Structure formats: structure tokens, C-alpha cells
PDB file of C-alpha atoms in Angstrom:
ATOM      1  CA  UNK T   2     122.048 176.089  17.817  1.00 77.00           C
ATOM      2  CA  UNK T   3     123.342 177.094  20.967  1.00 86.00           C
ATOM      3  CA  UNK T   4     122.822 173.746  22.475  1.00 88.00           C
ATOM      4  CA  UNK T   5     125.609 171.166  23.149  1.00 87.00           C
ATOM      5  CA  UNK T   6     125.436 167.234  23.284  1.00 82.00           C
ATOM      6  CA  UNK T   7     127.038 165.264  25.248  1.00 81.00           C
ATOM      7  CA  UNK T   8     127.311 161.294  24.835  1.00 77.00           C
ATOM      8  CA  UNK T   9     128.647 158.906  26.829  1.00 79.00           C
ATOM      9  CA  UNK T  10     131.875 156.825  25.484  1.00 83.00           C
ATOM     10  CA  UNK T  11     130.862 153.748  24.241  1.00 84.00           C
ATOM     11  CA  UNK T  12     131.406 150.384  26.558  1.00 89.00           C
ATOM     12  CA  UNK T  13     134.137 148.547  25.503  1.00 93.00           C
ATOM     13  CA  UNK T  14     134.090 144.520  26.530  1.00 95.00           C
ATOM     14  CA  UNK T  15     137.163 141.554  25.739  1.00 96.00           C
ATOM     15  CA  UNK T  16     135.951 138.371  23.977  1.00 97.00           C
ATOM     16  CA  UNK T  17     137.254 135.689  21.863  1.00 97.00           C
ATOM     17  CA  UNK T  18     137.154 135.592  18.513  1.00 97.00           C
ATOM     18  CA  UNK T  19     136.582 132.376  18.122  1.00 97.00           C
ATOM     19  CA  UNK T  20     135.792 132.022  14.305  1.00 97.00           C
ATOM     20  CA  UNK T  21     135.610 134.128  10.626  1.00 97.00           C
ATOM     21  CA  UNK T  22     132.553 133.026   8.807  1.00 97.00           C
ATOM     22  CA  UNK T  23     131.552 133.964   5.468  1.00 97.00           C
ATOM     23  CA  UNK T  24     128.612 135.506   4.634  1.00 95.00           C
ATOM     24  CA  UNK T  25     127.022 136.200   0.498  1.00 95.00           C
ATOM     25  CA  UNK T  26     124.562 139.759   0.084  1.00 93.00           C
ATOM     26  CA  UNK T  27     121.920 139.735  -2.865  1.00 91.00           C
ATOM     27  CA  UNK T  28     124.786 141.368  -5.276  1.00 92.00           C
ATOM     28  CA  UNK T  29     127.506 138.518  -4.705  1.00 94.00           C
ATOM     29  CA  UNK T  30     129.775 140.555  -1.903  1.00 94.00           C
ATOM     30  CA  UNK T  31     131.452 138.115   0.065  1.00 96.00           C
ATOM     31  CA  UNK T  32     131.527 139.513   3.967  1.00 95.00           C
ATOM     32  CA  UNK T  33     133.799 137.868   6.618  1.00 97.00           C
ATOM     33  CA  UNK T  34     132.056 137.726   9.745  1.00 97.00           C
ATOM     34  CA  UNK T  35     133.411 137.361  13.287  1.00 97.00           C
ATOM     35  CA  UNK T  36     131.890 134.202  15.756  1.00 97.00           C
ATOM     36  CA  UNK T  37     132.778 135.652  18.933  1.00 97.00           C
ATOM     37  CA  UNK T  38     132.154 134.153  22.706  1.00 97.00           C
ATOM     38  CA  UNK T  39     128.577 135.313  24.313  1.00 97.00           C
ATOM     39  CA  UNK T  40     129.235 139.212  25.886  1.00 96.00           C
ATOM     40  CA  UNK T  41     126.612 141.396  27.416  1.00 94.00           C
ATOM     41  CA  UNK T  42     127.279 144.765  25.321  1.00 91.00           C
ATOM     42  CA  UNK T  43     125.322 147.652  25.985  1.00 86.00           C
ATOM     43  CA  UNK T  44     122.510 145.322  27.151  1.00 88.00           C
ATOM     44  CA  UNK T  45     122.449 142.949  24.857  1.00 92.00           C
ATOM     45  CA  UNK T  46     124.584 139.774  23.950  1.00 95.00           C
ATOM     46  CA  UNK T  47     126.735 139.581  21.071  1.00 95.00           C
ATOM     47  CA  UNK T  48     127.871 136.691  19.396  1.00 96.00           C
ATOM     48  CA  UNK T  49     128.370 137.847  15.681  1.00 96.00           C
ATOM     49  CA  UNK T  50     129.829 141.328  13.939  1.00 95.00           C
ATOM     50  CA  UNK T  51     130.562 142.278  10.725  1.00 93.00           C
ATOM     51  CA  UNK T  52     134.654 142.017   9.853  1.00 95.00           C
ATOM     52  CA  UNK T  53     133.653 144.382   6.074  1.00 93.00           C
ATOM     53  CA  UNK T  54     136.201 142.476   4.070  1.00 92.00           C
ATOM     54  CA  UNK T  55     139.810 140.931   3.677  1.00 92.00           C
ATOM     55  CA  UNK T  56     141.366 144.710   4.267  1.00 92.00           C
ATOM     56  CA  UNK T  57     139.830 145.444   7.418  1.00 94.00           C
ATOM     57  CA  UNK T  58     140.848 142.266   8.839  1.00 95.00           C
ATOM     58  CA  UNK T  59     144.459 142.481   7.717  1.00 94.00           C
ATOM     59  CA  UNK T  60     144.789 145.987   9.121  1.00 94.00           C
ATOM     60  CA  UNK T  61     143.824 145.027  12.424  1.00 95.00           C
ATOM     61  CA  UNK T  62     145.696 142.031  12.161  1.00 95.00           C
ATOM     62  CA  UNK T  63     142.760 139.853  13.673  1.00 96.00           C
ATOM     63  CA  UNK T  64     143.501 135.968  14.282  1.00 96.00           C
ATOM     64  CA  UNK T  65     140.861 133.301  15.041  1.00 97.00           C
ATOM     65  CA  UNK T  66     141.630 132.652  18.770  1.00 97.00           C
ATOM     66  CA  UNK T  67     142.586 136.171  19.597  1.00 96.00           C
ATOM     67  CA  UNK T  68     141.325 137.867  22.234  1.00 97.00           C
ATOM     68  CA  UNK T  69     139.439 141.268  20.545  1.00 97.00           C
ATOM     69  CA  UNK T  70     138.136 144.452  22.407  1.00 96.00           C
ATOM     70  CA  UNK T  71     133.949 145.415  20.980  1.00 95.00           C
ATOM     71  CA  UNK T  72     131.895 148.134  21.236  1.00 93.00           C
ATOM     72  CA  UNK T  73     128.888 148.905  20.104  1.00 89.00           C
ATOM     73  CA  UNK T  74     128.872 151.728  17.321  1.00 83.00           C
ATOM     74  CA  UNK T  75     126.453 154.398  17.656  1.00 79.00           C
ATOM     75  CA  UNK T  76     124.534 152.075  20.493  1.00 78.00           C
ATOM     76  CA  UNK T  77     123.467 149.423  18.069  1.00 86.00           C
ATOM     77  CA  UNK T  78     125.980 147.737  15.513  1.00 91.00           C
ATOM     78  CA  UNK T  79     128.713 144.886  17.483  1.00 93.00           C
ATOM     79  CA  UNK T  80     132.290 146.271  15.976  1.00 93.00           C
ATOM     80  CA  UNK T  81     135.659 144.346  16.327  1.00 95.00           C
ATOM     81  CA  UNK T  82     137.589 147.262  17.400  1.00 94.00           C
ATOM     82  CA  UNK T  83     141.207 145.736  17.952  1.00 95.00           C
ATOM     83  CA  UNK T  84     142.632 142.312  19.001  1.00 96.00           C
ATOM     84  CA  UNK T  85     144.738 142.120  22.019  1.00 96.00           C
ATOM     85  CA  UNK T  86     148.223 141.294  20.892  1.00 95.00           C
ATOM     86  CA  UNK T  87     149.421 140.981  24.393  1.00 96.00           C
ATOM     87  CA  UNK T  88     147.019 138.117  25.351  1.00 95.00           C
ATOM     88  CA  UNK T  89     148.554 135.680  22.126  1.00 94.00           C
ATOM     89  CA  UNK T  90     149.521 132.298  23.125  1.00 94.00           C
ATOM     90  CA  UNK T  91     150.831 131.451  19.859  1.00 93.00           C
ATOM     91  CA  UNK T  92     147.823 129.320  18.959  1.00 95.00           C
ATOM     92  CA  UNK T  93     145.934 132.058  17.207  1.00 95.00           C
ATOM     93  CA  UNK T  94     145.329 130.986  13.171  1.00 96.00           C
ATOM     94  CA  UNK T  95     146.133 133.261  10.646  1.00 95.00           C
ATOM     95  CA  UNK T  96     143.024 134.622   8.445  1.00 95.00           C
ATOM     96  CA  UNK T  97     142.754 133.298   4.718  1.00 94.00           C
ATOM     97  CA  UNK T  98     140.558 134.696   2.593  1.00 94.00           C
ATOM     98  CA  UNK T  99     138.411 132.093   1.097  1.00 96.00           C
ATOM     99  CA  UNK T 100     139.134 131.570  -2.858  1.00 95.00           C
ATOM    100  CA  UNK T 101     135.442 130.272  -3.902  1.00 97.00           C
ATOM    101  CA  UNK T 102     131.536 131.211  -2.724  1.00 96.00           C
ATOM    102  CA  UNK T 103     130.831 129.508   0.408  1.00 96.00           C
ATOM    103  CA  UNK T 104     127.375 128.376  -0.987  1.00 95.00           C
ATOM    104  CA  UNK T 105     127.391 127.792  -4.619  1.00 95.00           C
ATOM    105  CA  UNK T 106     131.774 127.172  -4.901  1.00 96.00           C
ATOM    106  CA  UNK T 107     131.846 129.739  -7.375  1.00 96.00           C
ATOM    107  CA  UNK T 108     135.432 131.509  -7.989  1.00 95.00           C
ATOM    108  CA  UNK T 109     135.422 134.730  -6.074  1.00 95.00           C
ATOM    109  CA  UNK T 110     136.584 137.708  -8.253  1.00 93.00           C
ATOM    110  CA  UNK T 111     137.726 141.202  -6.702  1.00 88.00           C
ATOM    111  CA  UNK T 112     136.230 143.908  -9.662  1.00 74.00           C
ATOM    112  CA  UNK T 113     138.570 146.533  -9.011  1.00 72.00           C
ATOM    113  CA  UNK T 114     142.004 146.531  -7.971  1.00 69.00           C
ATOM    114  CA  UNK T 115     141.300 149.545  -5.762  1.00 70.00           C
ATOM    115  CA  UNK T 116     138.507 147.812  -3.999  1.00 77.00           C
ATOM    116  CA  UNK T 117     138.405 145.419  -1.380  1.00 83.00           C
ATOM    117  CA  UNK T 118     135.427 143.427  -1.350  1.00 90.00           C
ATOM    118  CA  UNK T 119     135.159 140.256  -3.496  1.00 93.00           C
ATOM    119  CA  UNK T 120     132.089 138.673  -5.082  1.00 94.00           C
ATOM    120  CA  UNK T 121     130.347 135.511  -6.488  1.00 96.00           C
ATOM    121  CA  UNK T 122     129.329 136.332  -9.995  1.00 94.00           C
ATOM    122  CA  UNK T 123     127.259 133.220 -10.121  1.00 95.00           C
ATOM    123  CA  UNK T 124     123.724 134.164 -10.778  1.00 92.00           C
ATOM    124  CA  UNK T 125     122.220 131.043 -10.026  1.00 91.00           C
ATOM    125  CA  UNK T 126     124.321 131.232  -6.567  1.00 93.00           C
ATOM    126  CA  UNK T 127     121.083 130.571  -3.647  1.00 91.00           C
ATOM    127  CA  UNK T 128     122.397 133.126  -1.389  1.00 93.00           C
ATOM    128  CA  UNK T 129     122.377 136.092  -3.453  1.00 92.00           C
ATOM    129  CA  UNK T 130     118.425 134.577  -4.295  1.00 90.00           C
ATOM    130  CA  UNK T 131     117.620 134.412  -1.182  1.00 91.00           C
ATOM    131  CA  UNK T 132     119.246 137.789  -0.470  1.00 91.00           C
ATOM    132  CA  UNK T 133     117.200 139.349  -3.550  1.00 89.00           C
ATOM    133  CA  UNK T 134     113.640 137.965  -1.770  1.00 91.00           C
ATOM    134  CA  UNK T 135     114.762 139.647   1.510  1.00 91.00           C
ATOM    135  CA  UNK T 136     115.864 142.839  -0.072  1.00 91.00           C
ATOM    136  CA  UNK T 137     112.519 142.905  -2.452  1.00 92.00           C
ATOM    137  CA  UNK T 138     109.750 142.679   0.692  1.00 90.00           C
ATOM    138  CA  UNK T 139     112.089 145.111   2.943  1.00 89.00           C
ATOM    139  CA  UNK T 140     110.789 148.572   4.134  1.00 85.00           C
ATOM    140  CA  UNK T 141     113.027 150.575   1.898  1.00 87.00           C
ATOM    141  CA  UNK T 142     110.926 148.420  -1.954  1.00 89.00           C
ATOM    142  CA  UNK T 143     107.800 146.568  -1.522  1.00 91.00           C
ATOM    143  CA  UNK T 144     107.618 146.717   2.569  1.00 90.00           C
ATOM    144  CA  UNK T 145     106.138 143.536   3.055  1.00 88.00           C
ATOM    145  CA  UNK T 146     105.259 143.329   6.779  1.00 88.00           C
ATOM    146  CA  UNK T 147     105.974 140.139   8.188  1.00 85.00           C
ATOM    147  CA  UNK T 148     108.768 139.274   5.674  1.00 87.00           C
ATOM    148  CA  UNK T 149     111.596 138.215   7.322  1.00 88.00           C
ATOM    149  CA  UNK T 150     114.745 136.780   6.764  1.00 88.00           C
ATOM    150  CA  UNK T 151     113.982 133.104   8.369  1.00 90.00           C
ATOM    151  CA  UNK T 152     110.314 133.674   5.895  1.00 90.00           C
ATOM    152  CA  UNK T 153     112.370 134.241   2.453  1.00 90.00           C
ATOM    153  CA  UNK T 154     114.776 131.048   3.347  1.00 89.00           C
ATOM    154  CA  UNK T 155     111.724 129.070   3.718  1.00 91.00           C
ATOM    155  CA  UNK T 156     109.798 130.134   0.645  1.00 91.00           C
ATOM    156  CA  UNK T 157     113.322 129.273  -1.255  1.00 89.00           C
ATOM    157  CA  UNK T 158     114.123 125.667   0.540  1.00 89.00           C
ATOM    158  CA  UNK T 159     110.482 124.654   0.924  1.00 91.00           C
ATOM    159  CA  UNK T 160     108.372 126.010  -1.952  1.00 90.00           C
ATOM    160  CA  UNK T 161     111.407 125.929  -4.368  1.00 86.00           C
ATOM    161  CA  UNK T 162     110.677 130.022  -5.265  1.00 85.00           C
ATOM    162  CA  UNK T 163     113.664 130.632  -7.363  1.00 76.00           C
ATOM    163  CA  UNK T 164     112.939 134.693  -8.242  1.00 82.00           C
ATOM    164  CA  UNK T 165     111.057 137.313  -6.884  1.00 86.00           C
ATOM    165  CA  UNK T 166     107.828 137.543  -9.609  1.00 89.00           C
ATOM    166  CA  UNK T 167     107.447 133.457  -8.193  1.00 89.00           C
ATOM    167  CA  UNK T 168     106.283 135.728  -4.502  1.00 89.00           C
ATOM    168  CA  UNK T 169     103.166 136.708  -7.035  1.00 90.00           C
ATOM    169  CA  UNK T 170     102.560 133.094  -7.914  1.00 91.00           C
ATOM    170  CA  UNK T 171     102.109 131.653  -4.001  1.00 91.00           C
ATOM    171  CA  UNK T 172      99.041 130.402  -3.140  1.00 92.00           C
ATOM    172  CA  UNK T 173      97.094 130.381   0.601  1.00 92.00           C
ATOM    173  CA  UNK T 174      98.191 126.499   1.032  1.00 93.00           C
ATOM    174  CA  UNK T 175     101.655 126.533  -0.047  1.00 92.00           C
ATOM    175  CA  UNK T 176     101.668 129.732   2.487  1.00 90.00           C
ATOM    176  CA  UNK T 177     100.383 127.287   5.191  1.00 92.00           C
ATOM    177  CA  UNK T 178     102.536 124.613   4.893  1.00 91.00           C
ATOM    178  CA  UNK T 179     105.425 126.775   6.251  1.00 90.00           C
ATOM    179  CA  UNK T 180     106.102 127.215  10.087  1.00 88.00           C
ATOM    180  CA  UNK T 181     104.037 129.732  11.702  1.00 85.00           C
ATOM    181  CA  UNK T 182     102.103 130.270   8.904  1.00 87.00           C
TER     182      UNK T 182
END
């Protein structure tokens, strides 16, 4: 109790965000996701981070082409902090929030005026399967060691499993036919 922590401030490095991806979780949330240029932060290169939704982007009034300050948060997750108004050249697009599911081209719907994510309510939409197989074998349900995210897109694409209960249903050689298997 008497003890005090000190850390040290986070390092902060300029890129280019050169792209907003889409991205679809296992319940339909649609994620916007920053392509940035290669950076060493913190030790490791980051070319991806998480933009949370349409809101987040809009308040820090990120463009595709502008030049954006990360950070690591807490040591570990790349965050856009702010774009660096200054460096516009007048090229920099605008962001647009997509209007339909970038994998099935379902409509998006926003549930709730007061929130800010929007979702693909298609439940035959392959992302949010594939999602649902990664979520089932993680640590936190069924902890299948091994399971990975690169695993669960080949059990969909190559062995055609369409729900989890089909994971109970896999035999040794349709296992083997997989790479690294």
C-alpha cells in the first residue's frame, strides 16, 4: 500500500494511414480497421489497429492518406491516437462507412440509435461462422489448444464445416488433408 508505480509514457511513432478495412466478429459487428505503413512500435511492427467504429473515426477526423500518430496501449494493443492535420496535402479521402457486410453484402443495421457499432444480421453470413468456430475452441469456452484463427478458416473453406457441433463430426483424414496437419 505504501508503494508507488511508476511507468514509462508510452512511445509515440508517425505513419500513414494508408487504408480503412472492414472487419465482421462472430455476432455481426462491423469493425473499421486501419492499414497503416510498417512502424517498429515498442518492438514490434505494426501494420493494422483497430479504428472501434464509424464514431471514433469521425471524432478524430481520420482520412485515408493522413499521416496518424500510434502508440501502443498498455504495451500491447496498436491505437490510432490522432491524425496530423498539419501534414494534409489535400489528397487525403474522406471515410464512408460502408452500407452492406463486406463478406456476405448483407444491409448493415445500427440496433440502437444511441450506439455506434453496426452489424450484419445475416446468419448464414461466413464471417460471423467462422468467427463462432474461433470463439468456440478459445481459452475463455472449450480451450482447444492448437485452434487458431488460420485452423477455423480452413476447416470452413476446405472441409465445408458450416457450425460448431460439425468440429464433433471431423475425422483423422479430413484433419490431415489441411496444412500442417
Amino acid at each position: 500500500r505504501w508503494a508507488v508505480a511508476y511507468k514509462f509514457p508510452a512511445e509515440k511513432v508517425v505513419t500513414q494511414l494508408d487504408d480503412i478495412i472492414f472487419t465482421v466478429g462472430r455476432t455481426g459487428q462491423i469493425t473499421p480497421n486501419a492499414v497503416l505503413s510498417p512502424v517498429k512500435v515498442a518492438g514490434s511492427t505494426i501494420r493494422r489497429a483497430t479504428l472501434h467504429n464509424e464514431s471514433y473515426i469521425r471524432e478524430k477526423d481520420l482520412r485515408i492518406g493522413d499521416f496518424v500518430v500510434i502508440h501502443k496501449a498498455g504495451d500491447v494493443i496498436p491505437r490510432v491516437e490522432y491524425s496530423l492535420k498539419e501534414r494534409r496535402t489535400g489528397d487525403e479521402i474522406d471515410f464512408e462507412m460502408i452500407k452492406n457486410c463486406p463478406i456476405c453484402g448483407s444491409s448493415l443495421i445500427k440496433n440502437k440509435d444511441e450506439e455506434a457499432s453496426y452489424y450484419c444480421m445475416n446468419p448464414l453470413c461466413d464471417a460471423k461462422k467462422i468467427e463462432s468456430l474461433i470463439h468456440f475452441a478459445s481459452r475463455n469456452a472449450m480451450n482447444i489448444e492448437g485452434f487458431s484463427e488460420k485452423t477455423a478458416e480452413q476447416l470452413f473453406e476446405k472441409l465445408e464445416l458450416k457450425s460448431v457441433a460439425s468440429l464433433y463430426k471431423l475425422t483423422k483424414e479430413e484433419l490431415l488433408t489441411l496444412d500442417k496437419f
